[in-house]
Each structure stands twice: as C-alpha cells, then as structure tokens.
C-alpha cells in the first residue's frame, strides 16, 4: 500500500481513538462530580484511548508531513465527535455546527492535496 494512504489510515485511527477518549471523558462527567471509582474507570479508559491515539498519530507522522497529518486528523476527529455526540448523547446538530465541520473538513482536504 502507498505510504501516503497508509499515513492517512493511521490519522483516521488516531482520530477514532481521540473521539473515543472524548466520549469517555464525557461519560465520566455523567457519573457525578468528584473522583469516584466509577469516574476514575471512565477517565482511565479515556487515558488509554488517548495513548492509543498518540501511537497511531506517531506512526502517521512517519508517513506524512506534519502540516498534512494534523489538519486531517483534527478534521476527522471533529466530524466524529459531532456525529457521536448527536447519536449517543442526543446533542443538537445545528446548521451552523454542520457548516463549521464541513468547512474545517474541506480545509483539511485542501491542505492535504499535493502541491
């Protein structure tokens, strides 16, 4: 497989891990305030997801330019967080939120195009 495509795949995996970590942190906040055992389990799981994302992103940087990898990973993460928030947490999808994510994602793909 082409190393560039492999780099984008690793960016996507990093985005999925970051999205999972964000969701797990949100779930921890739904289990009260303070540091209960349940909340610490949620937060520990989020830390593990962030660590996995860190490794995936490090591999992506071996294959892609930093100026390409970060915008792509960030755009995909924002899109996934918005969709997961809507599906799993019934967060509202407004036209302005959707437009914002579309613009950010389009910008990332413009950056990712070869010069």
Short mmCIF file of C-alpha atoms in Angstrom, two decimals:
data_model
loop_
_atom_site.label_atom_id
_atom_site.label_comp_id
_atom_site.label_asym_id
_atom_site.label_seq_id
_atom_site.Cartn_x
_atom_site.Cartn_y
_atom_site.Cartn_z
CA UNK A 1 0.00 0.00 0.00
CA UNK A 2 1.13 3.53 -0.77
CA UNK A 3 2.84 5.07 2.32
CA UNK A 4 0.77 8.25 1.98
CA UNK A 5 -2.50 6.30 2.07
CA UNK A 6 -1.18 4.33 5.00
CA UNK A 7 -0.41 7.63 6.73
CA UNK A 8 -4.00 8.80 6.23
CA UNK A 9 -5.24 5.48 7.60
CA UNK A 10 -3.14 6.00 10.74
CA UNK A 11 -4.52 9.55 11.01
CA UNK A 12 -8.03 8.14 10.84
CA UNK A 13 -7.23 5.59 13.55
CA UNK A 14 -5.79 8.36 15.73
CA UNK A 15 -8.99 10.35 15.17
CA UNK A 16 -11.14 7.38 16.19
CA UNK A 17 -9.09 6.92 19.37
CA UNK A 18 -9.32 10.63 20.19
CA UNK A 19 -13.07 10.57 19.61
CA UNK A 20 -13.40 7.58 21.92
CA UNK A 21 -11.36 9.35 24.60
CA UNK A 22 -13.53 12.47 24.34
CA UNK A 23 -16.66 10.35 24.66
CA UNK A 24 -15.27 8.50 27.68
CA UNK A 25 -14.42 11.78 29.42
CA UNK A 26 -17.97 12.99 28.79
CA UNK A 27 -19.35 9.73 30.18
CA UNK A 28 -17.24 10.23 33.31
CA UNK A 29 -18.87 13.60 33.87
CA UNK A 30 -22.31 11.99 33.69
CA UNK A 31 -21.37 9.87 36.71
CA UNK A 32 -21.26 12.77 39.18
CA UNK A 33 -18.55 15.12 40.27
CA UNK A 34 -15.50 14.32 42.33
CA UNK A 35 -13.33 11.26 41.96
CA UNK A 36 -15.43 8.16 42.48
CA UNK A 37 -14.22 4.73 41.44
CA UNK A 38 -16.66 4.67 38.52
CA UNK A 39 -15.49 8.07 37.32
CA UNK A 40 -11.85 7.06 37.61
CA UNK A 41 -12.55 3.98 35.48
CA UNK A 42 -14.09 6.15 32.77
CA UNK A 43 -11.15 8.57 32.93
CA UNK A 44 -8.59 5.75 32.94
CA UNK A 45 -10.22 4.32 29.85
CA UNK A 46 -10.06 7.75 28.22
CA UNK A 47 -6.35 7.93 29.05
CA UNK A 48 -5.83 4.56 27.39
CA UNK A 49 -7.69 5.72 24.29
CA UNK A 50 -5.57 8.88 24.14
CA UNK A 51 -2.40 6.77 24.47
CA UNK A 52 -3.54 4.56 21.59
CA UNK A 53 -4.29 7.66 19.51
CA UNK A 54 -0.85 9.06 20.33
CA UNK A 55 0.80 5.91 18.98
CA UNK A 56 -1.35 5.96 15.84
CA UNK A 57 -0.55 9.62 15.25
CA UNK A 58 3.17 9.00 15.77
CA UNK A 59 3.05 6.33 13.06
CA UNK A 60 1.10 8.68 10.79
CA UNK A 61 3.83 11.31 11.19
CA UNK A 62 6.39 8.79 9.93
CA UNK A 63 4.46 8.61 6.66
CA UNK A 64 3.01 12.11 6.22
CA UNK A 65 4.16 15.67 6.53
CA UNK A 66 3.17 17.21 9.85
CA UNK A 67 1.37 20.03 8.03
CA UNK A 68 -0.88 17.42 6.41
CA UNK A 69 -1.31 14.91 9.21
CA UNK A 70 -2.51 17.26 11.92
CA UNK A 71 -5.26 19.05 9.95
CA UNK A 72 -6.59 15.75 8.59
CA UNK A 73 -6.62 14.08 12.00
CA UNK A 74 -8.23 17.12 13.62
CA UNK A 75 -10.93 17.46 10.97
CA UNK A 76 -11.84 13.78 11.14
CA UNK A 77 -11.91 13.94 14.95
CA UNK A 78 -14.23 16.95 14.92
CA UNK A 79 -16.58 15.25 12.49
CA UNK A 80 -16.65 12.02 14.52
CA UNK A 81 -17.16 13.86 17.83
CA UNK A 82 -20.08 15.79 16.38
CA UNK A 83 -21.70 12.64 14.99
CA UNK A 84 -21.12 10.59 18.16
CA UNK A 85 -22.46 13.41 20.32
CA UNK A 86 -25.60 13.52 18.24
CA UNK A 87 -26.13 9.75 18.06
CA UNK A 88 -25.10 8.66 21.55
CA UNK A 89 -25.84 11.78 23.63
CA UNK A 90 -28.66 13.37 21.61
CA UNK A 91 -26.66 16.60 21.22
CA UNK A 92 -28.24 19.01 18.81
CA UNK A 93 -26.94 19.24 15.26
CA UNK A 94 -27.48 22.82 14.20
CA UNK A 95 -26.93 24.13 10.71
CA UNK A 96 -24.04 26.28 11.94
CA UNK A 97 -22.30 23.31 13.60
CA UNK A 98 -22.64 21.18 10.50
CA UNK A 99 -21.44 24.05 8.30
CA UNK A 100 -18.46 24.61 10.58
CA UNK A 101 -17.39 20.98 10.46
CA UNK A 102 -17.88 20.88 6.68
CA UNK A 103 -15.68 23.97 6.27
CA UNK A 104 -12.97 22.62 8.57
CA UNK A 105 -13.03 19.22 6.87
CA UNK A 106 -12.89 20.81 3.42
CA UNK A 107 -9.97 22.96 4.52
CA UNK A 108 -8.09 19.92 5.80
CA UNK A 109 -8.58 18.13 2.50
CA UNK A 110 -7.42 21.20 0.57
CA UNK A 111 -4.28 21.21 2.73
CA UNK A 112 -3.80 17.51 2.12
CA UNK A 113 -3.75 17.84 -1.67
CA UNK A 114 -0.35 17.56 -3.27
CA UNK A 115 1.21 20.85 -4.29
#
